[in-house]
CSV table of C-alpha atoms and ligand atoms in Angstrom, one decimal:
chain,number,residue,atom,x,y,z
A,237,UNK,CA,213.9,128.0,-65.9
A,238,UNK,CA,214.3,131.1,-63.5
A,239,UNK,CA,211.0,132.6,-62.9
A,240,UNK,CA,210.5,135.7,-64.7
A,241,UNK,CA,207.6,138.1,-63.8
A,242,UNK,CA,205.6,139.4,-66.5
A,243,UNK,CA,205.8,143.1,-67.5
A,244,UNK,CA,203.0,145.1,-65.6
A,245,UNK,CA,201.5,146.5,-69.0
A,246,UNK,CA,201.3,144.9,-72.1
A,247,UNK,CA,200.0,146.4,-75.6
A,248,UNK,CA,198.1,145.4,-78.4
A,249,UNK,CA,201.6,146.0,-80.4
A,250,UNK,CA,203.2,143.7,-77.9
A,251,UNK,CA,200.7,141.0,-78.7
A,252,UNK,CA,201.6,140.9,-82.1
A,253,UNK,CA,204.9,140.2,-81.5
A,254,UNK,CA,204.3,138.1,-78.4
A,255,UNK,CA,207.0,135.3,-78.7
A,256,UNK,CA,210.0,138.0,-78.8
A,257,UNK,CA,208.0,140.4,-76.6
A,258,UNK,CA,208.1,137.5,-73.5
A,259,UNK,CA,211.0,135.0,-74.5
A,260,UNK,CA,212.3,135.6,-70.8
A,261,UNK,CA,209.1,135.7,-69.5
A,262,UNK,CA,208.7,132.2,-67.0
A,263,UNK,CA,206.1,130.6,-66.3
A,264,UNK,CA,204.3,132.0,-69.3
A,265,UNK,CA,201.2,134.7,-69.7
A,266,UNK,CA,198.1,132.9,-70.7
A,267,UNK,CA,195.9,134.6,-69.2
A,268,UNK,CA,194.5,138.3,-69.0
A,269,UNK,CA,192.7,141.3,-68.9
A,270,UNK,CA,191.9,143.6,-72.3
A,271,UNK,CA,190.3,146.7,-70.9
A,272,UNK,CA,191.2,150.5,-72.1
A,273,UNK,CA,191.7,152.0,-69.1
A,274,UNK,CA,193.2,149.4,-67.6
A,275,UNK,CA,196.5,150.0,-66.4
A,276,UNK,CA,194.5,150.2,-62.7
A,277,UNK,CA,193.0,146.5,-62.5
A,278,UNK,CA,194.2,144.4,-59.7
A,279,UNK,CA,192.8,141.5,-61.7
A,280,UNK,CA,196.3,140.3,-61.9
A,281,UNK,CA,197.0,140.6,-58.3
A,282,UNK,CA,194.1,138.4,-57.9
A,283,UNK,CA,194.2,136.0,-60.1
A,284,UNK,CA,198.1,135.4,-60.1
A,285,UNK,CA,197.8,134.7,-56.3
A,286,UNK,CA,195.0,131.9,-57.0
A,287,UNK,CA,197.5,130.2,-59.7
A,288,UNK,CA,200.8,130.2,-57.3
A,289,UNK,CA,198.0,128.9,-54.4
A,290,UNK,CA,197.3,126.2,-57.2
A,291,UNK,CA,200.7,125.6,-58.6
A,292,UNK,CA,199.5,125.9,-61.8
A,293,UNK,CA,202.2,127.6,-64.0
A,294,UNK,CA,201.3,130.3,-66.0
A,295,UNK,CA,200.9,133.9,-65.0
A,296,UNK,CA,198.2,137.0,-66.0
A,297,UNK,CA,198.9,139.9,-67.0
A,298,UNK,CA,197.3,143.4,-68.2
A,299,UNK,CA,196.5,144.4,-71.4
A,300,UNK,CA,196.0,148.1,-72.9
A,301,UNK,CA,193.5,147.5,-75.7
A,302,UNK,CA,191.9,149.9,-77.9
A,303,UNK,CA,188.1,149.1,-78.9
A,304,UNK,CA,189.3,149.1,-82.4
A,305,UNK,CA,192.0,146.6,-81.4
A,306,UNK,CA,189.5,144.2,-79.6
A,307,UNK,CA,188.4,141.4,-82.6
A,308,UNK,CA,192.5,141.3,-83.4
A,309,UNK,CA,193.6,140.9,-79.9
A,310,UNK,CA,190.8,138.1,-79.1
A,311,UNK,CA,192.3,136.3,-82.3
A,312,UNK,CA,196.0,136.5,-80.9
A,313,UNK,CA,194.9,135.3,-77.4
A,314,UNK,CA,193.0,132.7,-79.4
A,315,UNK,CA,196.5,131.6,-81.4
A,316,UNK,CA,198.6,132.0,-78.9
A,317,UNK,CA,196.6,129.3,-76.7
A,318,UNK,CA,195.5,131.7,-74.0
A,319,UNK,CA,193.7,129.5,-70.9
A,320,UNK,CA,191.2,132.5,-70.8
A,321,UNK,CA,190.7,136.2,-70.3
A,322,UNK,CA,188.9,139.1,-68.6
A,323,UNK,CA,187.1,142.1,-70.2
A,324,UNK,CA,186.6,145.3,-68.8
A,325,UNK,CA,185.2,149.4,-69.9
A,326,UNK,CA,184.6,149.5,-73.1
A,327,UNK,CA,184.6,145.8,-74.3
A,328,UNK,CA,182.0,144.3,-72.7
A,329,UNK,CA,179.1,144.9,-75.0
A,330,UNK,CA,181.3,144.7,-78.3
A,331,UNK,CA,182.3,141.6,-77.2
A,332,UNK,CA,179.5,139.6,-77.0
A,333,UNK,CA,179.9,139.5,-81.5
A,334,UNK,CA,183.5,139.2,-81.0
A,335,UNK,CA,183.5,135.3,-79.7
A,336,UNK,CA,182.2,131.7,-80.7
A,337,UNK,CA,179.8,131.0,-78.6
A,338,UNK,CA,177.8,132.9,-75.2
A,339,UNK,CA,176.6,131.0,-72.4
A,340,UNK,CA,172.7,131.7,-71.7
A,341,UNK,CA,172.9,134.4,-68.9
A,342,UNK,CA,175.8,135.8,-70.8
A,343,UNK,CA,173.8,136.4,-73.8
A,344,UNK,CA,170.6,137.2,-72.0
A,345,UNK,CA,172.7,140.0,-70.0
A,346,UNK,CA,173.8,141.4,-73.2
A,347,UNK,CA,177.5,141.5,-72.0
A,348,UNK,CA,180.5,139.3,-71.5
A,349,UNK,CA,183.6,140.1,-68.6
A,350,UNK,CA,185.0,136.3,-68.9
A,351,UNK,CA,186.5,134.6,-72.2
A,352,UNK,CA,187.8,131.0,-72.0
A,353,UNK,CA,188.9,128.9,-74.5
A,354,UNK,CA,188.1,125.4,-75.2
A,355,UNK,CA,189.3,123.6,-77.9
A,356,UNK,CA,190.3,126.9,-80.0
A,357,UNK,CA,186.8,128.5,-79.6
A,358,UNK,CA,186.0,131.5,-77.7
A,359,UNK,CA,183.4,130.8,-75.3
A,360,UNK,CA,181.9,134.3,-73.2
A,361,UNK,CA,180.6,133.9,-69.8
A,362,UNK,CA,179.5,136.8,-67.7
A,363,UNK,CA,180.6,136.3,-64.0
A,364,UNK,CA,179.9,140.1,-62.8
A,365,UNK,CA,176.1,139.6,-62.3
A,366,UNK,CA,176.5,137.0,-59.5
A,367,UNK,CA,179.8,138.8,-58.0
A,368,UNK,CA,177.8,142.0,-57.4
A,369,UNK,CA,174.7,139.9,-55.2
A,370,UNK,CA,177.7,138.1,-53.3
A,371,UNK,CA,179.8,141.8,-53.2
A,372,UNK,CA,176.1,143.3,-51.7
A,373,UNK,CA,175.5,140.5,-49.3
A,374,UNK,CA,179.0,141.1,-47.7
A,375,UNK,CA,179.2,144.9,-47.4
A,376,UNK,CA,175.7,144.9,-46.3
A,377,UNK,CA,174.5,141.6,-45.2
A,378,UNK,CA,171.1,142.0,-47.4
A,379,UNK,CA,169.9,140.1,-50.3
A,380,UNK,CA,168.7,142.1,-53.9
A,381,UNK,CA,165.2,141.0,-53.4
A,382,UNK,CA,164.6,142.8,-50.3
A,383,UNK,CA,165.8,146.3,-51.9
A,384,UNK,CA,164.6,149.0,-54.0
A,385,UNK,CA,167.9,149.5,-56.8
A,386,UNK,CA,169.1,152.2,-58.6
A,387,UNK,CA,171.7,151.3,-61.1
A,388,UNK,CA,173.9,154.5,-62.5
A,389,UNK,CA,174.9,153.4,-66.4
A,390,UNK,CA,173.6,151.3,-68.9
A,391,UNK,CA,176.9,149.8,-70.2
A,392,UNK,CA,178.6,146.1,-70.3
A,393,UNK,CA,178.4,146.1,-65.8
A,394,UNK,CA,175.8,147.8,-65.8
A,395,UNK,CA,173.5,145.3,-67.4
A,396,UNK,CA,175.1,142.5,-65.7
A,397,UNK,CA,173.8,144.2,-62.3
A,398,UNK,CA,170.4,145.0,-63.4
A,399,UNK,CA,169.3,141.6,-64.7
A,400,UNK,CA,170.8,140.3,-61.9
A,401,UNK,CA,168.2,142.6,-59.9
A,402,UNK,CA,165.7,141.4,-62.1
A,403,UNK,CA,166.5,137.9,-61.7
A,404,UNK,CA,166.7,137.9,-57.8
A,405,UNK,CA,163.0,139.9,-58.4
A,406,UNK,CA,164.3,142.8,-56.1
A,407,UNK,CA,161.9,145.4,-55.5
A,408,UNK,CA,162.0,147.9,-57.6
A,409,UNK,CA,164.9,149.1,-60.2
A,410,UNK,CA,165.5,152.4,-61.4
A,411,UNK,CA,167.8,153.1,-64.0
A,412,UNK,CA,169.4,156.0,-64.7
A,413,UNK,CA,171.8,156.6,-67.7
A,414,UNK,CA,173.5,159.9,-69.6
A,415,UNK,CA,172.0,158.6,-72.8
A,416,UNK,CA,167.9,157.7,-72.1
A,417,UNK,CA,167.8,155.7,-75.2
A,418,UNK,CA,169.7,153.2,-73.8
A,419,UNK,CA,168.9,152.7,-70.5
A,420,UNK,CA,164.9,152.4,-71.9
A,421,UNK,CA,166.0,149.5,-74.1
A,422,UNK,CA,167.8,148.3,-71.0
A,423,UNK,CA,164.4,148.6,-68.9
A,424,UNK,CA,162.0,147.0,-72.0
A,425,UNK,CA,164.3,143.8,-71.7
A,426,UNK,CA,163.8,143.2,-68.1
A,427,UNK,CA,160.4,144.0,-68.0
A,428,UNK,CA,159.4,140.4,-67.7
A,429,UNK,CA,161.3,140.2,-63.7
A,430,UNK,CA,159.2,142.8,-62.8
A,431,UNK,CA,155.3,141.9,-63.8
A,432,UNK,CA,154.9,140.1,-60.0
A,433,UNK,CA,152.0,141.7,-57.6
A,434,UNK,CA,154.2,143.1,-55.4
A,435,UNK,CA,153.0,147.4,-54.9
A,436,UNK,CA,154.9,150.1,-53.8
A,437,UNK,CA,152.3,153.0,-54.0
A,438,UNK,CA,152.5,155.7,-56.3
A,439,UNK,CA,156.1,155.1,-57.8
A,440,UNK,CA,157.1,152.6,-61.0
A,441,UNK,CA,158.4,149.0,-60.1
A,442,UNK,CA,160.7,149.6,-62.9
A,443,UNK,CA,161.9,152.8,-64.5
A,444,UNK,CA,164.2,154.6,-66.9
A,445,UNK,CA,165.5,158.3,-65.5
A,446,UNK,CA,167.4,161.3,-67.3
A,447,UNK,CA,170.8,161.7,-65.7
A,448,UNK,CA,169.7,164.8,-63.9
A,449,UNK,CA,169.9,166.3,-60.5
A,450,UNK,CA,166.3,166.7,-60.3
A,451,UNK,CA,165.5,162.9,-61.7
A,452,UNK,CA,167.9,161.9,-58.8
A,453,UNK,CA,166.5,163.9,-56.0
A,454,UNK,CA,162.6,162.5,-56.7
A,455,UNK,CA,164.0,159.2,-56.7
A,456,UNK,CA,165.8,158.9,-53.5
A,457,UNK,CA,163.5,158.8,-51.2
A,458,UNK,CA,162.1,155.4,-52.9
A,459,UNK,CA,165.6,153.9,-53.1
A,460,UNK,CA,167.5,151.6,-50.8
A,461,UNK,CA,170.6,150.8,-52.8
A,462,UNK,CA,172.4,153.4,-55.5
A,463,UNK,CA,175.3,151.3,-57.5
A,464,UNK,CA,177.8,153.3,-60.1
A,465,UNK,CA,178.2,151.5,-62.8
A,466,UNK,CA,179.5,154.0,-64.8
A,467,UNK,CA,183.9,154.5,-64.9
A,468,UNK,CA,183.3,158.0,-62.6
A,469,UNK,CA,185.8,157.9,-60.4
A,470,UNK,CA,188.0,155.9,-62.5
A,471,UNK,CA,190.2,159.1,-62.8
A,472,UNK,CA,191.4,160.4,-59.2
A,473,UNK,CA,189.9,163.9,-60.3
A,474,UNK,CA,186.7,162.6,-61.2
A,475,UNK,CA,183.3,164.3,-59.5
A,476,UNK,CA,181.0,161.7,-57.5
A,477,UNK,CA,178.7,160.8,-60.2
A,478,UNK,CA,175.9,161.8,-57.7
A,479,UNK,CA,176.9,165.1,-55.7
A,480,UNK,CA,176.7,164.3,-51.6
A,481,UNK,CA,174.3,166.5,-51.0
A,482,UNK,CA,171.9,164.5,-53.2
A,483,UNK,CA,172.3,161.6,-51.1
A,484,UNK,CA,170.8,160.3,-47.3
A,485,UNK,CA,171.7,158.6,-44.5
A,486,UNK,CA,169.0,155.9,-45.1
A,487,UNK,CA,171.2,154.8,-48.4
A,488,UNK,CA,173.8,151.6,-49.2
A,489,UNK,CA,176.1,153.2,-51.2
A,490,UNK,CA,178.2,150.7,-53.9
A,491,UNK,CA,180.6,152.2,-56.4
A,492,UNK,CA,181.6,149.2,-58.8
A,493,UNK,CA,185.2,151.6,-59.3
A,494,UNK,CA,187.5,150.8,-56.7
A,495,UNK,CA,190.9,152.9,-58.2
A,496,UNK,CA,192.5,154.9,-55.3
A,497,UNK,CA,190.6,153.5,-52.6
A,498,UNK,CA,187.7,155.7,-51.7
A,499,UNK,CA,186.2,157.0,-54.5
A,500,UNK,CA,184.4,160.0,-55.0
A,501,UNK,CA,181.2,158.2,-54.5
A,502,UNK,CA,182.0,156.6,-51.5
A,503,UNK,CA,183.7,159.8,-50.5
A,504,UNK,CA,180.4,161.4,-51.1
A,505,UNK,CA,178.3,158.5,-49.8
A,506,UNK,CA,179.7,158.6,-46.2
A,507,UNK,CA,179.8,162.3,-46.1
A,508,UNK,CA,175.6,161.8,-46.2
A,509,UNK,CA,175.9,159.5,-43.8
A,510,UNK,CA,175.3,156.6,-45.8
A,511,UNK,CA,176.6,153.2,-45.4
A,512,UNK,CA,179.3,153.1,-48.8
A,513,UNK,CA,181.7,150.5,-50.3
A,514,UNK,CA,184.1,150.6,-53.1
A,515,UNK,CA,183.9,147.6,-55.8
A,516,UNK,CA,186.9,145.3,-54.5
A,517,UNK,CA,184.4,143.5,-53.6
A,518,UNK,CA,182.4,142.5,-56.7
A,519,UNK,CA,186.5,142.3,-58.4
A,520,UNK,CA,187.4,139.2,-55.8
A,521,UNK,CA,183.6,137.8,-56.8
A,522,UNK,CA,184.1,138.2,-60.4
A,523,UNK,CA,187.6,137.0,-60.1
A,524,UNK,CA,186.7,134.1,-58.5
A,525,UNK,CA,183.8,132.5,-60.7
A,526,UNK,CA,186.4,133.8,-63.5
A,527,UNK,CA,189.1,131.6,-62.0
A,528,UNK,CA,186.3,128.5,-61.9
A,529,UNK,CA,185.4,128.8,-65.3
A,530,UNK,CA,188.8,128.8,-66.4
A,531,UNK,CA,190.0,125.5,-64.5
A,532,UNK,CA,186.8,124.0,-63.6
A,533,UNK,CA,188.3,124.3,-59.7
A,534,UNK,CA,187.1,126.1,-56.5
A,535,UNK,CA,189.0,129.3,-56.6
A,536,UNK,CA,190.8,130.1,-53.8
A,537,UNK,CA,188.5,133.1,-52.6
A,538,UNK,CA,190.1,134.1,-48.9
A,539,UNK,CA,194.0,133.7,-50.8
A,540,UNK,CA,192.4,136.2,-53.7
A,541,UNK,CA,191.0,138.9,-50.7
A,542,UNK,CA,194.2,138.4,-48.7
A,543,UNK,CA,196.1,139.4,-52.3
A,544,UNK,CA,194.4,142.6,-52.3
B,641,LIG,P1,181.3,149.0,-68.8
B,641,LIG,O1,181.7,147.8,-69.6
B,641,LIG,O2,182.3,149.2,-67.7
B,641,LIG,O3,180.0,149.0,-68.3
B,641,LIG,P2,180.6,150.7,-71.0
B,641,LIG,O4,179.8,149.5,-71.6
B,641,LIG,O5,181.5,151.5,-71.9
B,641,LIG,O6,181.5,150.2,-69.8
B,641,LIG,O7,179.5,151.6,-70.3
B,641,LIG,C1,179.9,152.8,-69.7
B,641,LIG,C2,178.7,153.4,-69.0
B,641,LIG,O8,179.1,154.5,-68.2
B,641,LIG,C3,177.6,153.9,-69.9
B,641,LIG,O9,176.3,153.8,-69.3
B,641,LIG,C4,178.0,155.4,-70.1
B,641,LIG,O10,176.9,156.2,-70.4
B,641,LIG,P3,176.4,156.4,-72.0
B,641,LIG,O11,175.6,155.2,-72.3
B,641,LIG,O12,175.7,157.7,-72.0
B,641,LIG,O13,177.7,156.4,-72.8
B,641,LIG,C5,178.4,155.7,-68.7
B,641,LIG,N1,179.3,156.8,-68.6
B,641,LIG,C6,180.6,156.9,-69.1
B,641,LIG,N2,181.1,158.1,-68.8
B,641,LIG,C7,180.2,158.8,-68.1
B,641,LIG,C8,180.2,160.1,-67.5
B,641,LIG,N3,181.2,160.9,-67.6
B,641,LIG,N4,179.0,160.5,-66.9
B,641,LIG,C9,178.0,159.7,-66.8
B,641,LIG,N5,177.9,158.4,-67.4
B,641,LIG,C10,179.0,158.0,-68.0
């Protein structure tokens, strides 16, 4: 049959009536990404680029889906014998109760980005913890365990980046979220990465902050490496979640948003002089150990970068 692209947004009400919705549709959509917003991922840029290099025939394609809409939309993806999918804002969390099983680090992150399914069970995996190392050695050619970290958020990436901090025993971790409560229960359960001997004077190893301008400014100075993983800067009009002037030369800069290019917190990064990067990045990384979970294969990493 003629090749037949899929559409570039699909909906939870397009899911339910999936066969009629992509009759024309060739090769067929068995894979994808549930996120809400989403319309911006370049997942599928990615990840369709790895099949074509592969030849394998199917095509993935982005999916607007409400939280509310979540456990129903697993289920269709589940009975429509979807290869696997992607989660992004606000599923991550949710979904960890939403599938059959979690693999270890999935479950000890507290968050799940990757869905496959084997043998009609919904298996989580969380591939955004070792993306972001991989995404930090490449923009900045260090390693997590030489850096003090400062994580912005306390949601599904956020966790994945933190324990991954944790686990690589980087120096110290700060995190700083709008609601405290959770970024302390964030902090209590990696408390165990961070018991080592290793001092660093009068400042906490590991710490929870306010979301304030004043909690930011005494932390700086202590702080190698400030990652947003919050969705500021998501939206073009969005504020840098941390205001330039708030920031130093000595800093790496990551934003884990990477809509429109530079985002306001790169914007705001290099305007302090600081060394920034957007998250395209950490997307190829995830993407890729998304893509190996899926089909068991070597994803085809520099045909992925070249896609973006
Ligand atoms: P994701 O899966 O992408 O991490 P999430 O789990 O919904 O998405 O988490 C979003 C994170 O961004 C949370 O830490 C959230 O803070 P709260 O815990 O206080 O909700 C943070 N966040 C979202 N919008 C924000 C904003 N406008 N300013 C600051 N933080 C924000």
């Amino acid at each position: 049959m003629k090749k037949r692209q899929a559409s570039a947004l699909y909906t939870f009400g397009d899911l339910q009536n999936w066969r009629e919705v992509t009759r024309k549709v060739q090769p067929s959509v068995r894979l994808g990404v549930f996120g809400d917003p989403v319309a911006h991922s370049l997942s599928p840029k990615i990840q369709n680029a790895a099949l074509q290099h592969h030849k394998i025939d199917m095509q993935y394609a982005t999916f607007q889906i409400a939280p509310d809409e979540l456990a129903d939309g697993l289920r269709f993806a589940r009975e429509l014998d979807f290869v696997g999918l992607n989660l992004t804002v606000p599923h991550k969390i949710v979904a960890l109760d939403r599938v059959d099983g979690v693999d270890l680090t999935a479950r000890k992150i507290g968050a799940i980005n990757t869905v496959a399914l084997r043998e009609g069970k919904l298996l989580g995996f969380n591939t955004d913890a070792v993306a972001f190392s991989r995404a930090i050695r490449e923009e900045f050619a260090v390693d997590l365990r030489d850096l003090r970290v400062m994580v912005l958020g306390a949601g599904g990436a956020a966790r994945a980046i933190a324990t991954q901090c944790g686990m690589e025993g980087c120096e110290r971790l700060v995190i700083a979220n709008r609601t405290l409560e959770k970024a302390n229960q964030l902090v209590e359960q990696l408390r165990e990465y961070f018991v080592g001997p290793r001092v660093l004077g009068p400042v906490a190893r590991l710490q929870a902050i306010t979301w304030e301008e004043s909690a930011f400014r005494f932390q700086i100075a202590n702080i190698d490496l400030v990652v947003n993983a919050t969705p500021v800067g998501l939206n073009r009009t969005d504020p840098s979640p941390i205001p330039a002037r708030l920031l130093a030369p000595h800093l790496m800069i990551y934003d884990t948003v990477y809509a429109h290019g530079r985002t306001p917190f790169v914007t705001a990064g290099l305007e302090a002089g600081a060394r920034a990067a957007n998250g395209l990045s950490m997307l190829l990384h995830q993407g890729a150990l998304s893509f190996q979970t899926w089909f068991g294969r070597e994803a085809p990493v520099d045909v992925m970068r070249q896609a973006l």
